[in-house]
Coordinates of C-alpha atoms in Angstrom, one line a residue:
T8 CA -20.9 35.5 -86.3
I9 CA -23.5 35.2 -83.5
A10 CA -21.1 32.8 -81.7
Q11 CA -18.3 35.3 -81.8
S12 CA -20.5 38.1 -80.6
T13 CA -21.7 35.9 -77.7
A14 CA -18.1 35.1 -76.7
E15 CA -17.2 38.8 -76.7
I16 CA -20.3 39.7 -74.7
A17 CA -19.5 37.0 -72.1
Y18 CA -15.9 38.3 -71.8
G19 CA -17.2 41.9 -71.4
V20 CA -19.6 40.9 -68.6
L21 CA -17.0 38.8 -66.9
K22 CA -14.4 41.7 -67.0
S23 CA -16.9 44.2 -65.5
Q24 CA -18.8 42.0 -63.1
R25 CA -16.7 38.8 -62.6
R26 CA -19.9 36.7 -63.3
Y27 CA -21.9 35.7 -66.3
D28 CA -25.3 34.0 -66.1
G29 CA -26.9 32.1 -69.0
R30 CA -29.9 29.9 -69.1
D31 CA -27.8 26.7 -69.0
M32 CA -24.5 28.0 -67.8
S33 CA -23.0 30.4 -65.2
I34 CA -19.4 31.4 -64.9
C35 CA -17.6 33.1 -61.9
V36 CA -14.1 34.2 -62.1
Q37 CA -11.4 35.6 -59.8
D38 CA -9.9 37.8 -62.7
V39 CA -9.8 38.1 -66.4
Q40 CA -6.4 38.7 -68.0
G41 CA -6.9 39.2 -71.8
R42 CA -8.6 36.0 -73.0
R43 CA -7.6 34.0 -69.8
L44 CA -10.2 33.4 -67.1
V45 CA -8.4 33.1 -63.7
S46 CA -9.8 30.5 -61.3
P47 CA -13.2 30.0 -63.0
L48 CA -16.1 28.3 -61.4
I49 CA -18.4 27.0 -64.1
T50 CA -21.8 25.5 -63.7
V51 CA -23.4 23.8 -66.6
Q52 CA -26.9 22.4 -66.9
G53 CA -27.4 21.3 -70.5
K54 CA -30.2 19.6 -72.3
N55 CA -28.1 16.4 -72.4
L56 CA -27.2 16.5 -68.8
T57 CA -29.4 15.0 -66.1
E58 CA -27.5 16.6 -63.2
P59 CA -25.7 20.0 -63.2
V60 CA -21.9 19.8 -63.7
T61 CA -19.6 22.2 -61.7
I62 CA -16.1 22.7 -63.0
M63 CA -13.3 24.4 -61.1
A64 CA -10.2 25.1 -62.9
A65 CA -6.8 27.0 -62.6
E66 CA -7.7 28.9 -65.8
A67 CA -10.1 28.7 -68.8
E68 CA -10.8 30.3 -72.1
L69 CA -13.9 30.9 -74.1
V70 CA -13.6 30.0 -77.9
C71 CA -16.4 30.1 -80.4
D72 CA -16.9 27.3 -82.9
P73 CA -18.4 28.8 -86.0
A74 CA -19.2 25.4 -87.5
T75 CA -21.5 24.3 -84.8
Q76 CA -22.4 27.8 -83.6
S77 CA -21.5 26.8 -80.0
L78 CA -19.2 28.2 -77.3
V79 CA -16.3 26.0 -76.4
I80 CA -14.9 26.3 -72.8
R81 CA -11.3 25.2 -72.6
C82 CA -10.4 24.5 -68.9
R83 CA -7.0 23.6 -67.6
D84 CA -5.9 21.9 -64.4
G85 CA -8.9 21.4 -62.2
Q86 CA -11.9 19.1 -61.3
A87 CA -15.5 18.5 -62.4
E88 CA -18.2 17.5 -59.9
I89 CA -21.5 16.0 -60.9
A90 CA -24.1 17.2 -58.3
G91 CA -22.2 15.8 -55.4
K92 CA -22.3 12.2 -57.0
A93 CA -18.9 12.0 -58.7
T94 CA -15.7 14.1 -59.0
L95 CA -13.2 13.9 -61.7
T96 CA -9.8 15.6 -61.5
F97 CA -8.0 16.5 -64.6
Q98 CA -4.6 17.7 -65.6
G99 CA -3.9 19.6 -68.8
A100 CA -6.8 20.9 -71.0
V101 CA -10.4 19.7 -71.3
E102 CA -13.1 21.3 -73.4
H103 CA -16.8 21.5 -73.0
S104 CA -19.2 22.9 -75.6
V105 CA -22.3 24.9 -74.8
S106 CA -24.9 25.6 -77.5
L107 CA -26.0 29.2 -78.1
D108 CA -29.5 28.3 -76.8
G109 CA -28.0 28.0 -73.4
L110 CA -26.5 31.4 -73.5
L111 CA -29.1 33.6 -75.3
D112 CA -31.0 34.4 -72.2
G113 CA -27.9 35.3 -70.3
D114 CA -27.2 38.6 -68.6
A115 CA -26.3 40.7 -71.6
H116 CA -28.9 39.3 -74.0
G117 CA -31.7 39.5 -71.4
Q118 CA -30.9 42.9 -70.0
S119 CA -32.4 46.2 -71.1
P120 CA -29.9 48.4 -72.9
I121 CA -30.1 50.9 -70.1
R122 CA -28.6 48.4 -67.7
L123 CA -25.7 47.3 -70.0
P124 CA -22.1 48.5 -69.6
G125 CA -21.1 50.9 -72.5
N126 CA -18.5 48.5 -73.7
L127 CA -21.2 45.9 -74.5
L128 CA -23.6 48.0 -76.5
D129 CA -21.9 47.6 -79.9
D130 CA -21.4 43.8 -79.4
E131 CA -25.1 43.5 -78.4
A132 CA -26.2 45.6 -81.5
A133 CA -24.1 43.3 -83.8
Y134 CA -25.8 40.3 -82.2
E135 CA -29.3 41.6 -82.6
A136 CA -28.4 42.6 -86.3
E137 CA -27.1 39.1 -87.0
A138 CA -30.1 37.5 -85.3
L139 CA -32.5 39.6 -87.5
E140 CA -30.7 38.4 -90.6
R141 CA -31.0 34.8 -89.5
L142 CA -34.7 35.2 -88.6
A143 CA -35.4 36.9 -92.0
A144 CA -33.8 34.0 -93.8
E145 CA -35.9 31.6 -91.8
R146 CA -39.1 33.5 -92.6
A147 CA -38.3 33.6 -96.3
A148 CA -37.6 29.8 -96.5
E149 CA -39.9 27.9 -98.8
D150 CA -40.8 25.2 -96.1
A151 CA -41.9 27.9 -93.5
T152 CA -45.5 27.6 -92.7
E153 CA -47.8 30.7 -92.3
E154 CA -47.8 30.1 -88.5
D155 CA -44.0 30.0 -88.6
R156 CA -43.8 33.2 -90.4
E157 CA -46.2 34.9 -88.0
E158 CA -44.1 33.8 -85.0
L159 CA -40.9 34.8 -86.7
A160 CA -42.3 38.2 -87.6
G161 CA -43.2 38.7 -83.9
E162 CA -39.6 37.8 -82.9
M163 CA -38.2 40.1 -85.5
A164 CA -40.3 43.0 -84.3
H165 CA -39.0 42.4 -80.8
R166 CA -35.4 42.2 -81.8
Q167 CA -35.7 45.2 -84.2
S168 CA -37.1 47.2 -81.2
R169 CA -34.2 46.2 -79.1
L170 CA -31.7 46.9 -81.8
R171 CA -33.0 50.5 -82.0
R172 CA -32.7 51.0 -78.3
L173 CA -29.2 49.6 -78.4
Q174 CA -28.3 52.2 -81.2
V175 CA -29.9 55.0 -79.3
E176 CA -28.4 54.2 -75.8
P177 CA -24.9 55.7 -76.5
H178 CA -26.5 59.0 -77.6
R179 CA -29.0 59.0 -74.7
R180 CA -26.2 58.5 -72.2
L181 CA -23.9 61.2 -73.7
A182 CA -26.7 63.6 -74.1
G183 CA -27.7 63.1 -70.4
A184 CA -24.0 63.6 -69.4
M185 CA -24.0 66.9 -71.4
T186 CA -27.2 68.1 -69.6
C187 CA -25.3 70.3 -67.1
L188 CA -23.3 72.0 -69.8
T189 CA -26.6 72.7 -71.6
F190 CA -28.0 74.2 -68.4
V191 CA -25.0 76.5 -68.1
L192 CA -25.3 77.5 -71.8
I193 CA -28.8 78.9 -71.1
G194 CA -28.2 80.0 -67.6
V195 CA -25.2 82.3 -68.2
P196 CA -26.9 84.5 -70.7
V197 CA -30.1 84.7 -68.8
S198 CA -28.2 85.6 -65.5
L199 CA -26.3 88.3 -67.4
T200 CA -29.5 89.7 -68.8
W201 CA -31.2 89.7 -65.4
R202 CA -28.1 90.6 -63.5
Q203 CA -29.9 93.6 -61.8
G204 CA -32.8 91.4 -60.6
D205 CA -32.9 89.5 -57.3
I206 CA -31.5 86.0 -57.0
L207 CA -34.8 84.2 -56.7
T208 CA -36.2 85.9 -59.9
V209 CA -33.0 85.0 -61.9
F210 CA -33.3 81.4 -60.6
F211 CA -36.9 80.9 -61.7
V212 CA -36.2 82.6 -65.0
C213 CA -33.3 80.0 -65.6
F214 CA -35.3 77.1 -64.3
L215 CA -38.5 77.8 -66.3
P216 CA -37.1 76.9 -69.8
I217 CA -35.5 73.7 -68.3
L218 CA -38.8 72.6 -66.8
V219 CA -41.1 73.6 -69.6
V220 CA -38.9 73.0 -72.6
F221 CA -35.9 70.8 -71.9
Y222 CA -37.6 67.8 -70.2
P223 CA -40.5 67.4 -72.6
L224 CA -38.1 67.7 -75.6
M225 CA -35.8 65.1 -74.0
V226 CA -38.7 62.7 -73.7
L227 CA -39.8 63.4 -77.2
G228 CA -36.4 63.1 -78.7
Q229 CA -35.8 59.7 -77.0
E230 CA -39.3 58.5 -78.1
I231 CA -38.6 59.6 -81.8
A232 CA -35.3 57.8 -81.7
T233 CA -36.4 54.5 -80.0
R234 CA -39.5 54.1 -82.0
G235 CA -37.7 54.5 -85.3
F236 CA -39.4 57.8 -86.3
G237 CA -35.9 59.4 -86.6
P238 CA -32.2 58.6 -86.3
P239 CA -30.6 57.8 -82.9
Q240 CA -29.2 61.3 -82.8
A241 CA -32.7 62.5 -82.1
A242 CA -31.9 62.0 -78.5
W243 CA -30.0 65.2 -78.7
I244 CA -33.0 67.4 -79.6
A245 CA -33.4 68.9 -76.1
N246 CA -29.7 69.7 -75.8
A247 CA -29.6 71.2 -79.2
V248 CA -32.7 73.4 -78.7
L249 CA -31.5 74.8 -75.3
A250 CA -27.8 75.3 -76.6
A251 CA -29.2 77.2 -79.6
A252 CA -31.4 79.3 -77.4
G253 CA -28.5 80.1 -75.1
A254 CA -26.3 81.0 -78.0
Y255 CA -28.9 83.3 -79.3
L256 CA -29.4 85.0 -75.9
Y257 CA -25.7 85.4 -75.3
Q258 CA -25.3 87.0 -78.8
R259 CA -28.1 89.3 -78.1
W260 CA -26.7 90.3 -74.7
S261 CA -23.2 90.9 -76.2
R262 CA -24.5 93.4 -78.8
R263 CA -25.9 95.7 -76.1

């Protein structure tokens, strides 16, 4: 569910950054041990709260509530402060529910896929896919007006675009990481073929296909993938072309 995806995304951000910021809630932690948040500092500013509430606890846990599509924060042994006006100390466990509306504009959901940690990409993609299903159901509802349908169509187009970018991002990162290997695959046979030439000539002969072929193809492949004209694997086009060219040149050199 969306609530479960949101909880997992929040845990992922907290593990990597020790902080999660939503529209109506922020959490800072000292550490994350499994599902346990150590020494959390939680600030909540919900629709039903006139003043922000700050909760400091020994530990806490995030639990999704599928029935209400909300996130439940279970805190243990701490205190809650209402904007400096009142302080409540509690022993044992207390719970506070936060609606998804207060979380949707948080770090993970609001960030570009390029800025997200790799371990959050799948969760974010699942979140966007579920959101698209929900929006499609709302758009198909009989009581939806034409204005509602147009607004929902715009929201669906935005989410569909982000979903594609999330699906492309792992391929884009891995293809980028393999760039140096691709350069070696084209550089080795070229340098072997031109081994009698001077160093500067060999360098430019190796660099020219990278500049003229690789980078334009890299941009083209990413555009094809992110705009939905091809599968996410299109991000590998530049690597594949240069690797194939390098293999051909090496085979040609070895037959001499």
